[in-house]
Short mmCIF file of C-alpha atoms in Angstrom, two decimals:
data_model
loop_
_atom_site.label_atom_id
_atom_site.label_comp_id
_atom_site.label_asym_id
_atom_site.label_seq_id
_atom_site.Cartn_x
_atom_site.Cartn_y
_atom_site.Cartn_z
CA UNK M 1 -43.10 99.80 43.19
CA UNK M 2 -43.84 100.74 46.96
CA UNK M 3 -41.62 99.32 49.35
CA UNK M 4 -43.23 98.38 52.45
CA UNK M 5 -41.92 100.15 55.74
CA UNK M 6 -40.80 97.26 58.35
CA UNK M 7 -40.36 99.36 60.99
CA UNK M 8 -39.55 97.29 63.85
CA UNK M 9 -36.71 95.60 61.97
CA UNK M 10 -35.50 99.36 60.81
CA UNK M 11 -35.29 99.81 64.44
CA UNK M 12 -32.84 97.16 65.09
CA UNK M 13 -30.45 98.21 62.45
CA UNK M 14 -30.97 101.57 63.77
CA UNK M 15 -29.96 100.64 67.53
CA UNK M 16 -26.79 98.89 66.34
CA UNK M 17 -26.05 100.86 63.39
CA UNK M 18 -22.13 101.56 64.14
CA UNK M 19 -21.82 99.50 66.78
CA UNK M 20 -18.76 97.31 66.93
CA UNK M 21 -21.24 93.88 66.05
CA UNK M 22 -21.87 91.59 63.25
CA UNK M 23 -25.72 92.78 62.49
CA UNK M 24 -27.20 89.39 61.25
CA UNK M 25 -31.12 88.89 59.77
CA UNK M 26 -32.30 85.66 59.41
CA UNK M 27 -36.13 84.60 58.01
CA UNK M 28 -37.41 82.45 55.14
CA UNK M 29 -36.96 83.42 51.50
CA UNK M 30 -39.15 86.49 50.26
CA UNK M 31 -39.78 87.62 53.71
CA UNK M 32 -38.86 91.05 52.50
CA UNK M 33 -34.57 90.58 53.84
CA UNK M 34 -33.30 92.12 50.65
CA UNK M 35 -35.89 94.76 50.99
CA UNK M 36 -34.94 96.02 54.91
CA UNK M 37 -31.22 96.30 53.60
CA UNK M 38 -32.57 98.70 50.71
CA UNK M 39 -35.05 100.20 53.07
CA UNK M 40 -31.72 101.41 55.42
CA UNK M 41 -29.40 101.68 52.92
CA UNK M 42 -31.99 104.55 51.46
CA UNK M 43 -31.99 105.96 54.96
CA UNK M 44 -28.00 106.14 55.52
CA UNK M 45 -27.91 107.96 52.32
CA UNK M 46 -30.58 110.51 53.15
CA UNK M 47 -28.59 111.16 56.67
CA UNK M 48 -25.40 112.04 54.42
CA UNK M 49 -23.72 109.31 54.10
CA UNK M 50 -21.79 109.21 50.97
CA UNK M 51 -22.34 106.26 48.26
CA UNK M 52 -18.91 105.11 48.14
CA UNK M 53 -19.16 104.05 52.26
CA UNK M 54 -21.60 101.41 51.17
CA UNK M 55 -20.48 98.29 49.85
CA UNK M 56 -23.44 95.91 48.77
CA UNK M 57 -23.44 92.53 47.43
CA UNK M 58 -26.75 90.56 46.80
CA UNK M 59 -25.01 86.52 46.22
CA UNK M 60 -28.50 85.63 44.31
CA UNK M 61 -27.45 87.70 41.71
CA UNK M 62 -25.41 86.49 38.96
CA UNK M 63 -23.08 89.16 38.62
CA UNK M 64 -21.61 88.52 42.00
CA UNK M 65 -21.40 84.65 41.40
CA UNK M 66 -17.89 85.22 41.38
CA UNK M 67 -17.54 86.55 44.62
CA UNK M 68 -18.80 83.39 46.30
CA UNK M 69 -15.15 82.10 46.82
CA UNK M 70 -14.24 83.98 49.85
CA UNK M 71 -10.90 85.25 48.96
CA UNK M 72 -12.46 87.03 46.21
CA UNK M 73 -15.28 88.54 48.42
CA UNK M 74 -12.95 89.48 50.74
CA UNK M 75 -10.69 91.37 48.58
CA UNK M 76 -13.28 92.75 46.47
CA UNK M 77 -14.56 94.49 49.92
CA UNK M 78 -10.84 95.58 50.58
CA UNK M 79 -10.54 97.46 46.96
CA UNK M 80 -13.76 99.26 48.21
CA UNK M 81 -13.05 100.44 51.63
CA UNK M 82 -12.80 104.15 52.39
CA UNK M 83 -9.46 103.97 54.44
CA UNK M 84 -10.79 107.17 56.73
CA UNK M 85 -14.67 106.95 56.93
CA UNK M 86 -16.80 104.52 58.56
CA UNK M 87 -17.74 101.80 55.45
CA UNK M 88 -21.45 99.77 55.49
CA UNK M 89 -21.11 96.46 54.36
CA UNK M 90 -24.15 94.60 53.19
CA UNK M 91 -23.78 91.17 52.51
CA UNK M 92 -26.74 89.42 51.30
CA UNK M 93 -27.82 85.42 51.08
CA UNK M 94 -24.10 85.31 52.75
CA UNK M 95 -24.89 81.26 52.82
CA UNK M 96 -23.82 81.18 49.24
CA UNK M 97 -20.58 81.84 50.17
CA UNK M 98 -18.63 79.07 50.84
CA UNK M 99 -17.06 80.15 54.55
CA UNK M 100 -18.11 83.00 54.81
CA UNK M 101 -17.23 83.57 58.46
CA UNK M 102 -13.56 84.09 57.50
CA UNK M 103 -14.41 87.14 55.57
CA UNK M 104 -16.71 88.29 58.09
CA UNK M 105 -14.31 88.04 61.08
CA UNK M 106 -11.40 90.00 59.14
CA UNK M 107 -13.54 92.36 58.57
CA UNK M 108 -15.03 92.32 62.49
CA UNK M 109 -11.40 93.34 63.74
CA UNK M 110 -11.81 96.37 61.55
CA UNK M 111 -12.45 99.94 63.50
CA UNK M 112 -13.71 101.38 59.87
CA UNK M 113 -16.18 99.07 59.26
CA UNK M 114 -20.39 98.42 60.15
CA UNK M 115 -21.58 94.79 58.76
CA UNK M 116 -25.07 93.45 58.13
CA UNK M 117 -25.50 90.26 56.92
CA UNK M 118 -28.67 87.98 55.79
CA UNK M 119 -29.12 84.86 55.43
CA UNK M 120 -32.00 81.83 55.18
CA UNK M 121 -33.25 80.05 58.34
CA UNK M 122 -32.67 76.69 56.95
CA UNK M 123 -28.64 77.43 56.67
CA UNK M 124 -27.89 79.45 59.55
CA UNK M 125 -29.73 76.46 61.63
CA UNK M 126 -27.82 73.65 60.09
CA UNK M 127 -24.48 75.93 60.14
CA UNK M 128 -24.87 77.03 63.95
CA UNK M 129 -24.20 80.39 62.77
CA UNK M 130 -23.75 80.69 66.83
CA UNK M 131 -20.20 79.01 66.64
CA UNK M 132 -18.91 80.11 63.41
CA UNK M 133 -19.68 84.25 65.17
CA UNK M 134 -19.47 83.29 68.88
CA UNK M 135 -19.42 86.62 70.63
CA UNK M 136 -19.53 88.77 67.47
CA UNK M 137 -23.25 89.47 66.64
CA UNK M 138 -27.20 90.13 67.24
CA UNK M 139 -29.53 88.83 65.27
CA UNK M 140 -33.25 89.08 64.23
CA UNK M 141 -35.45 86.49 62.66
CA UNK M 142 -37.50 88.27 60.20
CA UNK M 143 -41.01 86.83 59.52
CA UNK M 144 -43.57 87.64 56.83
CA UNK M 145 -45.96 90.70 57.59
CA UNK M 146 -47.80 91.41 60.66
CA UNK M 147 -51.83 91.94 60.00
CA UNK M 148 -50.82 95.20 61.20
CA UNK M 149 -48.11 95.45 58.49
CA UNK M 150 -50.73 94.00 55.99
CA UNK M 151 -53.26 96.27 57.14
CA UNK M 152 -51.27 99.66 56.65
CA UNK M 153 -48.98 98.89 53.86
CA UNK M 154 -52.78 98.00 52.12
CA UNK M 155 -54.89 100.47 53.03
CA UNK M 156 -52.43 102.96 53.07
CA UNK M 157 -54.13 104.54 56.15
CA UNK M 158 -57.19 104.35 54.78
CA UNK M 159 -60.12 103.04 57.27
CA UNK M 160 -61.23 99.82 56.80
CA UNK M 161 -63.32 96.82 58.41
CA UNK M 162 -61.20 95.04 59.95
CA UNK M 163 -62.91 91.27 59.15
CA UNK M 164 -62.48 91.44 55.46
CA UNK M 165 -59.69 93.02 55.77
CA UNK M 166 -58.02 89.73 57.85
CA UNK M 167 -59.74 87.39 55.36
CA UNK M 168 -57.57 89.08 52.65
CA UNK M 169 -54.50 88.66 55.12
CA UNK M 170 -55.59 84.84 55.31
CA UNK M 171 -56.55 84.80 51.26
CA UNK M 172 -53.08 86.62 49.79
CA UNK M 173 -50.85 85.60 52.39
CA UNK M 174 -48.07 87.59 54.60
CA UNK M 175 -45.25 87.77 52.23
CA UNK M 176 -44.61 91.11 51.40
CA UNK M 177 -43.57 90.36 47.35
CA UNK M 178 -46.81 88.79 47.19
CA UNK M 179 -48.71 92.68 47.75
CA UNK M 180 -46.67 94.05 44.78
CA UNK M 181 -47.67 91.45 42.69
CA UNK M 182 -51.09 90.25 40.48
CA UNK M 183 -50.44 86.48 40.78
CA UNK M 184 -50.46 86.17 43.72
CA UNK M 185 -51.99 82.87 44.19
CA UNK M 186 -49.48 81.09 42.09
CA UNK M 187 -46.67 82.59 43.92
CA UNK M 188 -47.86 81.83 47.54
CA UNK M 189 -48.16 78.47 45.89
CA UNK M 190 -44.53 78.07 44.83
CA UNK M 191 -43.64 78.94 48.46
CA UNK M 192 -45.48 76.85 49.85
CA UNK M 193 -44.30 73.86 48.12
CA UNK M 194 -40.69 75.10 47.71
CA UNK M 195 -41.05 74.35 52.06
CA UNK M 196 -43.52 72.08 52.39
CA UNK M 197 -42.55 69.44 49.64
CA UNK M 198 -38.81 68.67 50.61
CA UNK M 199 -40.30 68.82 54.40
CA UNK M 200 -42.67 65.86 52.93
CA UNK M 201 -39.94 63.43 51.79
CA UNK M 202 -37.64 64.14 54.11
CA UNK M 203 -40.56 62.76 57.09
CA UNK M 204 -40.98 59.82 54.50
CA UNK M 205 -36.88 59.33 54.36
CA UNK M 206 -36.86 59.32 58.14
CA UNK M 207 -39.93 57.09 58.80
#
């Protein structure tokens, strides 16, 4: 399956790649987070750096359930660290983990260490993810694709009119798991109502 190139979130890991800063993405579910780790992961690996300097932990899969008590995460990541090369820590859907800001701020006072973390829009609001990190890291709110995203990752370069082209953008929708997919009508519907529902009866709650 093609992955689609986000380029101007690659460039922000990129410009704080080893920089001494929590990296922290933020966006709605299947707005292609999990994808922009793999995306740089695949490019840290191409520029020589070794598999064992990546640690990466995806807490929406069930074989890292476990790991969603922060002492465990944070001593799982200590059994992994190379003690004498720089070590990339991925941590994604961190807002499974139950305080998760004491693992990431033991491993912030670390010289050996470069962190990225993800999480949903919805948590990191109602956390203040400002407080828990004060001081200790950038962030970018990822969104669904550009047209121009749509267009290229598409069309693949090929020339196309641009009106039908939009009306397809407006028909399939912007979320990138939707173009690797066949149903993608159904899907787009299950997002939509996975938002739009709880927003409903929460407006009736507060009424």
């Amino acid at each position: 399956m093609k992955l689609i190139q986000r380029q101007g979130y690659l460039d922000f890991l990129r410009r704080n790649r080893n920089r001494p800063i929590v990296k922290v993405v933020s966006g709605i579910r299947r707005c292609g987070k999990s994808t922009l780790f793999r995306l740089f992961k695949d490019e840290l690996l191409s520029e020589g750096v070794k598999p064992e300097q990546i640690i990466s932990i995806n807490f929406e899969e069930l074989e890292y359930e476990h790991l969603r008590d922060y002492h465990a995460l944070y001593q799982y990541i200590l059994e992994r660290m190379q003690p004498d090369e720089m070590n990339y820590i991925f941590l994604d859907e961190i807002q499974h983990v139950d305080q998760f800001h004491r693992v990431v701020d033991s491993l912030f006072v670390k010289e050996n260490t470069d962190l990225y973390i993800t999480g949903s829009n919805a948590y990191f609001m109602s956390c203040d993810i400002a407080t828990l990190l004060t001081g200790r890291y950038v962030e970018i709110q990822m969104l669904p694709l550009s047209f121009s995203e749509f267009y290229h990752s598409k069309y693949d370069g090929n020339q196309y009119s641009l009106i039908p082209a939009y009306e397809s953008y407006l028909r399939e929708s912007s979320f990138p798991y939707t173009q690797q997919l066949g149903a993608k009508i159904l899907i787009y519907k299950n997002i939509y109502e996975a938002y739009t529902i709880p927003y409903y009866y929460m407006m009736l709650w507060l009424d």
